[in-house]
mmCIF file of C-alpha atoms in Angstrom:
data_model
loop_
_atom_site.group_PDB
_atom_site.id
_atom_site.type_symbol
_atom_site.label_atom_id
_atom_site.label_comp_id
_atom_site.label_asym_id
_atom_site.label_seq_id
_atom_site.Cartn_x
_atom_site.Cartn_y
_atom_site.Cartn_z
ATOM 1 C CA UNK A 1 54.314 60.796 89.871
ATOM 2 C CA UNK A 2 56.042 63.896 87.703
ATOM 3 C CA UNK A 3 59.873 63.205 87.607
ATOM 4 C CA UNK A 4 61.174 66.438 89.617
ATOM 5 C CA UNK A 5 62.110 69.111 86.555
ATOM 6 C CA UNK A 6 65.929 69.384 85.227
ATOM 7 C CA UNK A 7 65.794 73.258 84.844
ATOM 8 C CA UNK A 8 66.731 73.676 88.639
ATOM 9 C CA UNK A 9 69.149 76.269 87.898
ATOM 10 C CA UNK A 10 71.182 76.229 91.838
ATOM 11 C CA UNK A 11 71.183 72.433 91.102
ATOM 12 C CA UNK A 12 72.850 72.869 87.245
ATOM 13 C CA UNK A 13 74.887 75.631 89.133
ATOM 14 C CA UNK A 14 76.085 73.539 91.516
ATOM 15 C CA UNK A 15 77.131 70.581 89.455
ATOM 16 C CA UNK A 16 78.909 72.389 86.991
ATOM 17 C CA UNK A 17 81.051 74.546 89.360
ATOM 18 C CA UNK A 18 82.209 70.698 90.838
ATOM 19 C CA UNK A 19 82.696 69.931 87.324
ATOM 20 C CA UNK A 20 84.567 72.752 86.802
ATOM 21 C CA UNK A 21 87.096 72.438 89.992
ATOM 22 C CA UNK A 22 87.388 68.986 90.140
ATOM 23 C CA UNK A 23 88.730 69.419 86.237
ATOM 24 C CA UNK A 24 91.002 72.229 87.242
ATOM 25 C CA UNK A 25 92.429 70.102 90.082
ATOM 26 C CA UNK A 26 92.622 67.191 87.284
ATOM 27 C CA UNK A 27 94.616 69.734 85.268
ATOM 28 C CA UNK A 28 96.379 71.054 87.650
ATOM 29 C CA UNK A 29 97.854 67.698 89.034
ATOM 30 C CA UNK A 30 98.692 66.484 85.757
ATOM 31 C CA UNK A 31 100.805 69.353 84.872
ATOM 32 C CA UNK A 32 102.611 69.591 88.238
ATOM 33 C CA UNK A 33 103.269 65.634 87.387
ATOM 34 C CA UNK A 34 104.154 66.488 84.022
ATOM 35 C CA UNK A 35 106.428 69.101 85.428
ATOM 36 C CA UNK A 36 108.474 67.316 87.762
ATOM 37 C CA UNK A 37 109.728 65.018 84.766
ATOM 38 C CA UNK A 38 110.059 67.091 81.720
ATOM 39 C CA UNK A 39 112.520 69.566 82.049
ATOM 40 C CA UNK A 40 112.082 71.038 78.725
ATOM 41 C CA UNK A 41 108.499 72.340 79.928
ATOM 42 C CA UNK A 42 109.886 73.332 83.572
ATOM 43 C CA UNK A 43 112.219 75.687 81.372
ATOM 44 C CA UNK A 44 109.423 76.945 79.726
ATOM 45 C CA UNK A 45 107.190 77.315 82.329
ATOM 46 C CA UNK A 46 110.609 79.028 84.444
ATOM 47 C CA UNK A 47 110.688 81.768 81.496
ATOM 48 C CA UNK A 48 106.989 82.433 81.294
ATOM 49 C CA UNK A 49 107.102 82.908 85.223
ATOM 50 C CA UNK A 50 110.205 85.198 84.464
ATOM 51 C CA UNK A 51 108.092 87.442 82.198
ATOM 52 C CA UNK A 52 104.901 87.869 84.240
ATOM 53 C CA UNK A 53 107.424 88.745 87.440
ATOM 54 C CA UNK A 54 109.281 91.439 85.084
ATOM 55 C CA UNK A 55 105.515 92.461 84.181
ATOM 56 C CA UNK A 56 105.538 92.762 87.849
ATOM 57 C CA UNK A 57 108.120 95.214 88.054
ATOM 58 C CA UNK A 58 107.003 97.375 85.595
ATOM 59 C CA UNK A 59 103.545 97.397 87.312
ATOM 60 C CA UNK A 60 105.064 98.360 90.769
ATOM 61 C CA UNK A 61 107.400 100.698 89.315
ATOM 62 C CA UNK A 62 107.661 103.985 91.944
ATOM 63 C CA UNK A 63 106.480 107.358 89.851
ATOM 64 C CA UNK A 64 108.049 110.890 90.756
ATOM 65 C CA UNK A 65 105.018 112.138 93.186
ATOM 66 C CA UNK A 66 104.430 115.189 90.772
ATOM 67 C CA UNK A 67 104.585 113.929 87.578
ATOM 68 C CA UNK A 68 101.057 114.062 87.031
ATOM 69 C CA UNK A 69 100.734 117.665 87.545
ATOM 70 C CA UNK A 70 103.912 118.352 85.487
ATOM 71 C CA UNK A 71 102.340 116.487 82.667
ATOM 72 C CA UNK A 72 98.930 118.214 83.045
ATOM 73 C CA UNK A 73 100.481 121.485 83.185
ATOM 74 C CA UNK A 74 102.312 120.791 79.683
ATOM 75 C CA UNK A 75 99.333 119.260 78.163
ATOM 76 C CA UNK A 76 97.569 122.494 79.232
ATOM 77 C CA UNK A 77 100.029 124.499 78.063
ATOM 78 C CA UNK A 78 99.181 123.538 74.280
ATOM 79 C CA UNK A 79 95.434 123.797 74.422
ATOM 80 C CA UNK A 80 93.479 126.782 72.863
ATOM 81 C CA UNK A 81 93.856 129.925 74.958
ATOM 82 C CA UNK A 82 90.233 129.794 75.936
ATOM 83 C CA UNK A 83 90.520 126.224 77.251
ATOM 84 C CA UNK A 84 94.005 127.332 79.124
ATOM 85 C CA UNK A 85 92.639 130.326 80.949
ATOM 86 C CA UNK A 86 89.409 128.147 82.541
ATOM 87 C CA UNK A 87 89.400 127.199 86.148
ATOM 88 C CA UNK A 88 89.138 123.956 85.333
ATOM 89 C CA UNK A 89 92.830 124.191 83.995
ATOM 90 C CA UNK A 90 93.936 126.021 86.621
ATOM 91 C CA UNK A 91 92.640 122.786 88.951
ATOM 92 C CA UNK A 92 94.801 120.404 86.423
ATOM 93 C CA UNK A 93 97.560 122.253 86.540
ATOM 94 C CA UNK A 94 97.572 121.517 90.439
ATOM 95 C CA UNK A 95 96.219 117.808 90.504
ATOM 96 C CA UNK A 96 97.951 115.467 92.522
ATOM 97 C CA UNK A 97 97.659 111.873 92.043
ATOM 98 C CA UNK A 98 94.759 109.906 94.754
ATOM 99 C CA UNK A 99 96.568 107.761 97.250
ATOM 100 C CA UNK A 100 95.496 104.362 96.859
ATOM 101 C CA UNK A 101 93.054 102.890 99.400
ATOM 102 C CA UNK A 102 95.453 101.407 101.535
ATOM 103 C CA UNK A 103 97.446 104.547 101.654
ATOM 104 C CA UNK A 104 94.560 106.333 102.774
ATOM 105 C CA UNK A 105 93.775 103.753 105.199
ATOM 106 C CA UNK A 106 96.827 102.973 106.906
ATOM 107 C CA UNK A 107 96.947 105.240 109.921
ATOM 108 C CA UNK A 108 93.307 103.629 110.449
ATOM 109 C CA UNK A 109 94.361 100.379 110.275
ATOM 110 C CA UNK A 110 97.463 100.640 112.697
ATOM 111 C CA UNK A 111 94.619 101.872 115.267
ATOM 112 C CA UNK A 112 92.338 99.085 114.674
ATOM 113 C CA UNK A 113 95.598 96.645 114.730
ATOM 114 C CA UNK A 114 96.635 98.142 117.679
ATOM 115 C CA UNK A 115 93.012 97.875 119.489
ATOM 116 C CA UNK A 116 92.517 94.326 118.170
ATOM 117 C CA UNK A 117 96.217 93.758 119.953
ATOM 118 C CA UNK A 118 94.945 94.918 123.149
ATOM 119 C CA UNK A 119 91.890 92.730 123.450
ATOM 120 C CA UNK A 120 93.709 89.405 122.321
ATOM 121 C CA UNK A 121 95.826 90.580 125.828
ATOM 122 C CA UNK A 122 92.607 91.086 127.633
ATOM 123 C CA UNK A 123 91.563 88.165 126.226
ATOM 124 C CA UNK A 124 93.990 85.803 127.065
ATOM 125 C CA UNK A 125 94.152 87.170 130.769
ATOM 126 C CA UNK A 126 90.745 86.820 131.007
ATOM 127 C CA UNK A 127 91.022 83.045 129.610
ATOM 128 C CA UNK A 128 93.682 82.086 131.975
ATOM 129 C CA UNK A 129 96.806 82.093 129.859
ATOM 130 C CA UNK A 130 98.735 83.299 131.928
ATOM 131 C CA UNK A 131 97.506 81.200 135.172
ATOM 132 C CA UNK A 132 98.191 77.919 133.259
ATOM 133 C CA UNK A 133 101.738 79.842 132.046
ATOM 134 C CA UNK A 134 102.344 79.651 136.216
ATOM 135 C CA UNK A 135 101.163 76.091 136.479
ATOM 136 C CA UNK A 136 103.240 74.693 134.012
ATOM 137 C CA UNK A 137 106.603 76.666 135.453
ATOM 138 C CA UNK A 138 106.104 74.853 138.656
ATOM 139 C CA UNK A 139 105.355 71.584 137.173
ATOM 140 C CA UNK A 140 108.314 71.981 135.324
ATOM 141 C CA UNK A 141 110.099 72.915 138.719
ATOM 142 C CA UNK A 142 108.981 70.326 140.614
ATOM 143 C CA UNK A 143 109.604 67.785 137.594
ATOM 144 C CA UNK A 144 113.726 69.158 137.286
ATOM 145 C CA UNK A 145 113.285 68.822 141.291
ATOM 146 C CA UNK A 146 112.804 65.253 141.644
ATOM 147 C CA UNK A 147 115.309 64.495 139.248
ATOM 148 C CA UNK A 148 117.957 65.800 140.975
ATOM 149 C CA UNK A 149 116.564 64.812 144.300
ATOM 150 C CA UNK A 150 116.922 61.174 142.602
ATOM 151 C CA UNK A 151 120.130 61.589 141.764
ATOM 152 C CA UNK A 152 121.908 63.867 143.806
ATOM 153 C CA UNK A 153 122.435 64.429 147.354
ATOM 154 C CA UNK A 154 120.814 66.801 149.359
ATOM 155 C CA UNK A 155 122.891 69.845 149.641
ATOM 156 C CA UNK A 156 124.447 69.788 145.878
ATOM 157 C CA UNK A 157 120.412 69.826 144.976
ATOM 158 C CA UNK A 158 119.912 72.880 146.930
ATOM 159 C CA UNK A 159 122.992 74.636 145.645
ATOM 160 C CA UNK A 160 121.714 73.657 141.743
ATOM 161 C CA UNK A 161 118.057 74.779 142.804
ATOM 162 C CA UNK A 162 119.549 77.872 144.089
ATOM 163 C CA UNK A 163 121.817 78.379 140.655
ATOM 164 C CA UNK A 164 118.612 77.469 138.468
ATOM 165 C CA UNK A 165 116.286 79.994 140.211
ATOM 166 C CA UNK A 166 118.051 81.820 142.147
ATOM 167 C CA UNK A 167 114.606 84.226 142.851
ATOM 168 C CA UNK A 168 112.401 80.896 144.500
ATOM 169 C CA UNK A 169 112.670 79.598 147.832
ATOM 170 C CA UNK A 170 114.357 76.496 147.613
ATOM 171 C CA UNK A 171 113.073 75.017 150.454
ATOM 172 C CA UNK A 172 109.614 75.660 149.926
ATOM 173 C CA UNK A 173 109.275 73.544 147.031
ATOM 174 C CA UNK A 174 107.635 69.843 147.856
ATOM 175 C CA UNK A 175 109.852 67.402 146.797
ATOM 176 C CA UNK A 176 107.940 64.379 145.590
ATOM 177 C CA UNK B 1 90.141 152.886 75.309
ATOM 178 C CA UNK B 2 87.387 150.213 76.103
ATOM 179 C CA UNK B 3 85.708 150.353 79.779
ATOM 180 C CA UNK B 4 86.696 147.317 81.683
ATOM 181 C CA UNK B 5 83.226 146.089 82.284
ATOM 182 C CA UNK B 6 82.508 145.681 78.447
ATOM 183 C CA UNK B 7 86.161 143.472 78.177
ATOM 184 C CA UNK B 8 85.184 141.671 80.969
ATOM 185 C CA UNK B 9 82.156 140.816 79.004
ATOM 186 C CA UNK B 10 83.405 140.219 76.409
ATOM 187 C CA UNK B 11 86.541 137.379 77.598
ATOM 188 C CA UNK B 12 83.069 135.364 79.340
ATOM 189 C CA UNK B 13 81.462 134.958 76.449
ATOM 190 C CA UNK B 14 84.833 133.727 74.655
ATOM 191 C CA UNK B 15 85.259 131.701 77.580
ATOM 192 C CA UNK B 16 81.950 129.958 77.222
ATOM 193 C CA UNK B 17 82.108 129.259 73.638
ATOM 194 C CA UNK B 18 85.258 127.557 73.840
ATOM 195 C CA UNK B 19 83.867 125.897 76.913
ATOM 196 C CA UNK B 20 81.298 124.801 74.888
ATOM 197 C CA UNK B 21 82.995 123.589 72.400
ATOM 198 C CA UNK B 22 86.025 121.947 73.707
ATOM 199 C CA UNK B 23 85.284 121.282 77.676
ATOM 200 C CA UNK B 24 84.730 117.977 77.170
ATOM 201 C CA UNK B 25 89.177 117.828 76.569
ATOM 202 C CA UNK B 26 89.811 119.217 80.128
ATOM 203 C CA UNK B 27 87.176 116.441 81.626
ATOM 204 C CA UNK B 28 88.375 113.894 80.221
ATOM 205 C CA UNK B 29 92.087 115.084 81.265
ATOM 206 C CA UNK B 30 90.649 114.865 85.019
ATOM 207 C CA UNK B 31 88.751 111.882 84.607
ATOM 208 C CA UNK B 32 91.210 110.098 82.703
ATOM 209 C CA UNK B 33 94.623 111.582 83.102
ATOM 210 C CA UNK B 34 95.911 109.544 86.392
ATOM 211 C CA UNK B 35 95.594 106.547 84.678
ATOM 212 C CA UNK B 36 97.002 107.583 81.465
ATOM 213 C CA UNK B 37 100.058 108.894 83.364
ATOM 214 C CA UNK B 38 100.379 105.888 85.364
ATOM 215 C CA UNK B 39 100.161 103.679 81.800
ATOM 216 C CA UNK B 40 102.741 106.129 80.673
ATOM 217 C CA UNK B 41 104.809 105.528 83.173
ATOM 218 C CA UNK B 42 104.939 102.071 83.303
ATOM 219 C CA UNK B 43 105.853 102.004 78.995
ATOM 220 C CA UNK B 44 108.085 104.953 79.089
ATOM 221 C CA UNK B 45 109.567 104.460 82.712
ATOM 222 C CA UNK B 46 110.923 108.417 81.976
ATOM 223 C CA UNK B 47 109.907 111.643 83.520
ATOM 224 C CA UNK B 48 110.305 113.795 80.185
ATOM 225 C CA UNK B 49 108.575 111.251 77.459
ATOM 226 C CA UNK B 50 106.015 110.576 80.128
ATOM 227 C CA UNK B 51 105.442 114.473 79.618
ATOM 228 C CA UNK B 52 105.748 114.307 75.876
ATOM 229 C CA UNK B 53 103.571 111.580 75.258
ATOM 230 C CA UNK B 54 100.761 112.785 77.397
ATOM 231 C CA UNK B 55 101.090 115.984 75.881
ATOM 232 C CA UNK B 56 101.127 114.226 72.043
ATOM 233 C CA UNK B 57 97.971 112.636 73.326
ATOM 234 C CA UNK B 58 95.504 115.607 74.241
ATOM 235 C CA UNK B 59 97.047 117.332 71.285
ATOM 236 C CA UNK B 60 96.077 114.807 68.852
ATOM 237 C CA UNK B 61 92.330 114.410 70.649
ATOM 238 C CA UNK B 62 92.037 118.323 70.713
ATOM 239 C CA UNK B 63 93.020 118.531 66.689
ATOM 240 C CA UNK B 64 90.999 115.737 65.598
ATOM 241 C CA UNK B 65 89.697 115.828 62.019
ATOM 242 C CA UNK B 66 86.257 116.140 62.959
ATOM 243 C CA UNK B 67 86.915 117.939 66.427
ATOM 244 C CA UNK B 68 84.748 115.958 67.559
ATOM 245 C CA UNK B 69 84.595 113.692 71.526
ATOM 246 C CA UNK B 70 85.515 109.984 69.908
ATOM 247 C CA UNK B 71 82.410 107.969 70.418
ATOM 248 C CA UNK B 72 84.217 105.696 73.107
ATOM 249 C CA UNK B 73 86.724 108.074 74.686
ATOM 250 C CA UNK B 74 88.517 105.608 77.271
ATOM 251 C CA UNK B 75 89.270 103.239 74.481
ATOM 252 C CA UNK B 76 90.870 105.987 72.276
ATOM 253 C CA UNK B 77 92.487 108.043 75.172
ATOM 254 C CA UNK B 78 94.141 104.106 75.883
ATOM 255 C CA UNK B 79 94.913 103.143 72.500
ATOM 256 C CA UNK B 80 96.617 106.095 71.358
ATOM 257 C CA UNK B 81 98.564 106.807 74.818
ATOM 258 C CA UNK B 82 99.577 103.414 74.089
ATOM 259 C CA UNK B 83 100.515 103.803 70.217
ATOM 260 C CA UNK B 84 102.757 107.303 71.019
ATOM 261 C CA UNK B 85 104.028 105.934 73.719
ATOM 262 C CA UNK B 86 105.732 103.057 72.094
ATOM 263 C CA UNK B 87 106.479 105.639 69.256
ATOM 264 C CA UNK B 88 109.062 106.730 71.744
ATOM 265 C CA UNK B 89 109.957 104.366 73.252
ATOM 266 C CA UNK B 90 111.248 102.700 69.659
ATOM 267 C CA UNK B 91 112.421 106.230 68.733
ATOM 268 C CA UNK B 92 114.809 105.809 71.854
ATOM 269 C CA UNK B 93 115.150 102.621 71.490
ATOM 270 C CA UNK B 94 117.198 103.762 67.999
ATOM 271 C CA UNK B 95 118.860 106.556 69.650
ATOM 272 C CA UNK B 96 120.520 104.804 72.334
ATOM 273 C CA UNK B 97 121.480 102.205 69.554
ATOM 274 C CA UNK B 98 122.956 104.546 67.490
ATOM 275 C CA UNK B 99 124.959 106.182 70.323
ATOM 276 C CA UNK B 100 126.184 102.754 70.973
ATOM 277 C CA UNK B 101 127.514 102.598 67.981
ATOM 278 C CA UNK B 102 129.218 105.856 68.186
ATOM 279 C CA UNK B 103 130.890 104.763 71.291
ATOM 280 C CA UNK B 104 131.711 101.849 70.053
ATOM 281 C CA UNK B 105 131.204 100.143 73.742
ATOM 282 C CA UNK B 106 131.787 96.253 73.177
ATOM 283 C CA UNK B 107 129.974 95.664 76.847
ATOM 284 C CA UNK B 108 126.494 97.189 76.071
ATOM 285 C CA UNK B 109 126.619 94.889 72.545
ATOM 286 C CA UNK B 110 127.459 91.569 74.726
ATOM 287 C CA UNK B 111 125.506 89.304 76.053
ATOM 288 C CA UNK B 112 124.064 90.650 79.232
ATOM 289 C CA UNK B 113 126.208 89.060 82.685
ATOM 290 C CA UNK B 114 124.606 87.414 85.164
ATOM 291 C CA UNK B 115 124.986 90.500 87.607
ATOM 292 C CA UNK B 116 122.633 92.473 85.126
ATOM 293 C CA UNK B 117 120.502 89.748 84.404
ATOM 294 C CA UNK B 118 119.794 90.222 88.627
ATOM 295 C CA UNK B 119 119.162 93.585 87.852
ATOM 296 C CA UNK B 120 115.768 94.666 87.816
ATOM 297 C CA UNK B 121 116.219 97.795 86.205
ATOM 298 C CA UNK B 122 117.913 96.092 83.262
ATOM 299 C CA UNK B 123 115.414 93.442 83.155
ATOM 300 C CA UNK B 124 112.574 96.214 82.713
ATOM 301 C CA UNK B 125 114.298 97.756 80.352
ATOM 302 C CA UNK B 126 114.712 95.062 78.066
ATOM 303 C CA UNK B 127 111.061 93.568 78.705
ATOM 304 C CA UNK B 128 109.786 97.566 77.942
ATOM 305 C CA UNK B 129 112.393 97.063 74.392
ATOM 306 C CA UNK B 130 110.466 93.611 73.978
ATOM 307 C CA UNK B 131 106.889 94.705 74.183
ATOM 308 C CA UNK B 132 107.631 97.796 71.580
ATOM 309 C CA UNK B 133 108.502 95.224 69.065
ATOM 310 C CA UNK B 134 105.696 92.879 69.628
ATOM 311 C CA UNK B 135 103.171 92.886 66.941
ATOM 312 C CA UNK B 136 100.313 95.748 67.193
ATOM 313 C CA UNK B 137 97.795 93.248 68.055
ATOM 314 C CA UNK B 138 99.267 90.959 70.841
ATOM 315 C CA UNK B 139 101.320 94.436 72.443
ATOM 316 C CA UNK B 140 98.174 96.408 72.904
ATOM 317 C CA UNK B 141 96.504 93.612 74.559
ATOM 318 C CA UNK B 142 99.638 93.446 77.031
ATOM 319 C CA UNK B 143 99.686 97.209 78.004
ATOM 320 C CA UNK B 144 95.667 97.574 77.928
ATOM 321 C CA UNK B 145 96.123 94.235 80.059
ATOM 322 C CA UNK B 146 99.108 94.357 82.237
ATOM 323 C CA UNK B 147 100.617 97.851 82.304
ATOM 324 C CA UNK B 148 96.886 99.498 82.712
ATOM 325 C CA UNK B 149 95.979 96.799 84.184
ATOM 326 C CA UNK B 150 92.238 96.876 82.855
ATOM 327 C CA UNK B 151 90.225 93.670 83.381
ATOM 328 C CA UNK B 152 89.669 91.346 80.189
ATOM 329 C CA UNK B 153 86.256 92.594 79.321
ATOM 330 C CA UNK B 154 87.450 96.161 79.618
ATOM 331 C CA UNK B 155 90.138 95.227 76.880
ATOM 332 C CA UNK B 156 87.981 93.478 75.231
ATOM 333 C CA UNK B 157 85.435 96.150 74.434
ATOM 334 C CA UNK B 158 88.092 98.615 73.661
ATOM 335 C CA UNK B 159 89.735 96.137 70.840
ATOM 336 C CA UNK B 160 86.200 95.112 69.418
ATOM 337 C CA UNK B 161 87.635 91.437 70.449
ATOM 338 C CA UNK B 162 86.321 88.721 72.387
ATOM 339 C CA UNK B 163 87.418 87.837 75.548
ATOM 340 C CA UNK B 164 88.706 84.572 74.550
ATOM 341 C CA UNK B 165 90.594 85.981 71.825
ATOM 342 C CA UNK B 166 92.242 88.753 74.569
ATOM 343 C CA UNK B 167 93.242 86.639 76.490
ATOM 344 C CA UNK B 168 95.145 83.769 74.039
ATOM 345 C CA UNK B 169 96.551 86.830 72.674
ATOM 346 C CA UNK B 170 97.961 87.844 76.090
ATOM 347 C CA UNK B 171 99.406 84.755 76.106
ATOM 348 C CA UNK B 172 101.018 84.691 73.016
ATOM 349 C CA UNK B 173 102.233 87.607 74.077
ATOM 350 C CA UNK B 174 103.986 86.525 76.585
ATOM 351 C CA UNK B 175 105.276 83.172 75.200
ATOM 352 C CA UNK B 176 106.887 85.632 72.510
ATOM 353 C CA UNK B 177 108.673 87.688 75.155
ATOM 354 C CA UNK B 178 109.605 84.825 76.777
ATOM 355 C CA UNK B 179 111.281 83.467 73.873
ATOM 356 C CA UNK B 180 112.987 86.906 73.191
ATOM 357 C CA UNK B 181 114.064 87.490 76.764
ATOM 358 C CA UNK B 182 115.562 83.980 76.845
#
């Protein structure tokens, strides 16, 4: 019989990304060791961290709202007087930035949060949350019940009962 | 006096020659121009050089030698908003140095405290001073890379690199500020 061909490409695929993450997790485990007892390299690796979150800060930096269309307009400004008078300038001159896709999506989203919030509450009810919330109140009545019953006499138990819910009839809980 | 119907002719067909011509300058400004702002911004981190260095830029691409649309326009619109803007920002840079020493203030010359080292504004300030000073090679990778925040091929293709090479270069980059910003 034909041994089964090598040029299986999901197979060669599928080795080399284990390959691939089990040598990244390698990597990764020897550096963390390497980390946690060379403190020369933590400092390094503390600084380069330091960089890439000031990188960070530049990237998020807030820009004035209009400064694209200020800058357009000057750039405009110094074209040929041809190029200046088109409508296309005229368009520049007014550009405002795009708002980025979750800007544009937001009011959206709060909907669909909002909807998705109202099901998980259907949801629950429907399940029986809320009936096993009940169950486990009076189990936990009846449970702080017989203690004191145990231990106390009869009327200070009904004047604690009374003090811890002070909304249930007393009496109408089965003592055990 | 001309009738208005021959000026009116006339300004159209000066209109379309230039349009012609030099259209291609005001597409590329609306194609091109948020992003070049927002790499501007993040160099400059100043309302007026953000202004003047865009406005260097489409002057420059409207008087080139040839007058010509560069053959890869996104690289060079990158590239040189990147080159003038750290033209600036080092021409600053020696300004505020030299009114330093004119003021003769012994706390801006000092090491910087521990309060400003929490400051972020500081901290940008002196990693923006930091990347104008890096060599030309490993600082455009950094603001093709991280301030207009292109992916690795993208940067690639616009340095005539490979993408190995852009991104040890990044990294050297940033071992170099590191070192600096100790």
């Amino acid at each position: 019989m034909k041994p089964e061909t090598t040029n299986n490409t999901c197979r060669t695929l599928r080795k080399k990304q284990g390959l691939t993450a089990s040598v990244r997790e390698r990597l990764l485990n020897f550096s963390l060791r390497h980390l946690e007892s060379c403190p020369r390299c933590r400092k390094r690796a503390a600084l380069l961290d330091r960089i890439e979150l000031a990188l960070d800060l530049l990237r998020t930096e807030q820009r004035p709202f209009d400064l694209l269309k200020k800058a357009n307009t000057r750039a405009v400004g110094t074209l040929a007087h041809g190029l200046r008078e088109t409508p296309d300038a005229g368009r520049l001159r007014e550009q405002m930035p795009r708002p980025g896709w979750l800007e544009l999506h937001t009011p959206a989203l709060d909907k669909l949060l909002n909807v998705a919030a109202c099901l998980f509450m259907v949801l629950i009810i429907k399940t029986g949350v809320f009936a096993d919330l009940t169950k486990l109140e009076n189990t936990g009545r009846k449970a702080v019940n017989n203690y004191y019953a145990r231990n106390l006499s009869a009327e200070g138990l009904n004047d604690i009962l009374r003090d811890i819910f002070p909304e249930a009839e007393t009496n109408d809980i089965d003592l055990v | 006096m001309e009738p208005a119907g021959i000026q009116l002719t006339w300004d159209t067909a000066f209109f379309d020659t230039v349009e012609k011509s030099q259209h291609w300058i005001l597409r590329s400004m609306r194609s091109h121009g948020p992003a070049l702002v927002s790499l501007l911004w993040k160099i400059l981190g100043n309302e007026q050089d953000v202004c003047d260095a865009y406005q260097e830029l489409f002057l420059k691409l409207a008087h080139r030698p040839d007058r010509d649309k560069p053959a890869n326009l996104r690289a060079y619109l990158f590239r040189t908003a990147s080159n003038i803007a750290v033209t600036h920002l080092r021409r600053r840079m020696l300004q505020e140095k030299h009114l330093d020493k004119v003021r003769h203030t012994a706390e801006r010359a000092a090491p910087s405290s521990p309060a400003e080292e929490l400051d972020a504004r500081a901290m940008k300030d002196r990693l923006r001073a930091a990347i104008s000073n890096l060599p030309d090679y490993l600082r455009e990778v950094v603001v093709l890379r991280d301030l207009a925040e292109l992916p690795y091929t993208e940067v690639a293709r616009m340095l005539n690199i490979p993408g190995s090479t852009a991104r040890v270069y990044r990294y050297k980059a940033v071992q170099l500020l590191a070192e600096w910003l100790k």
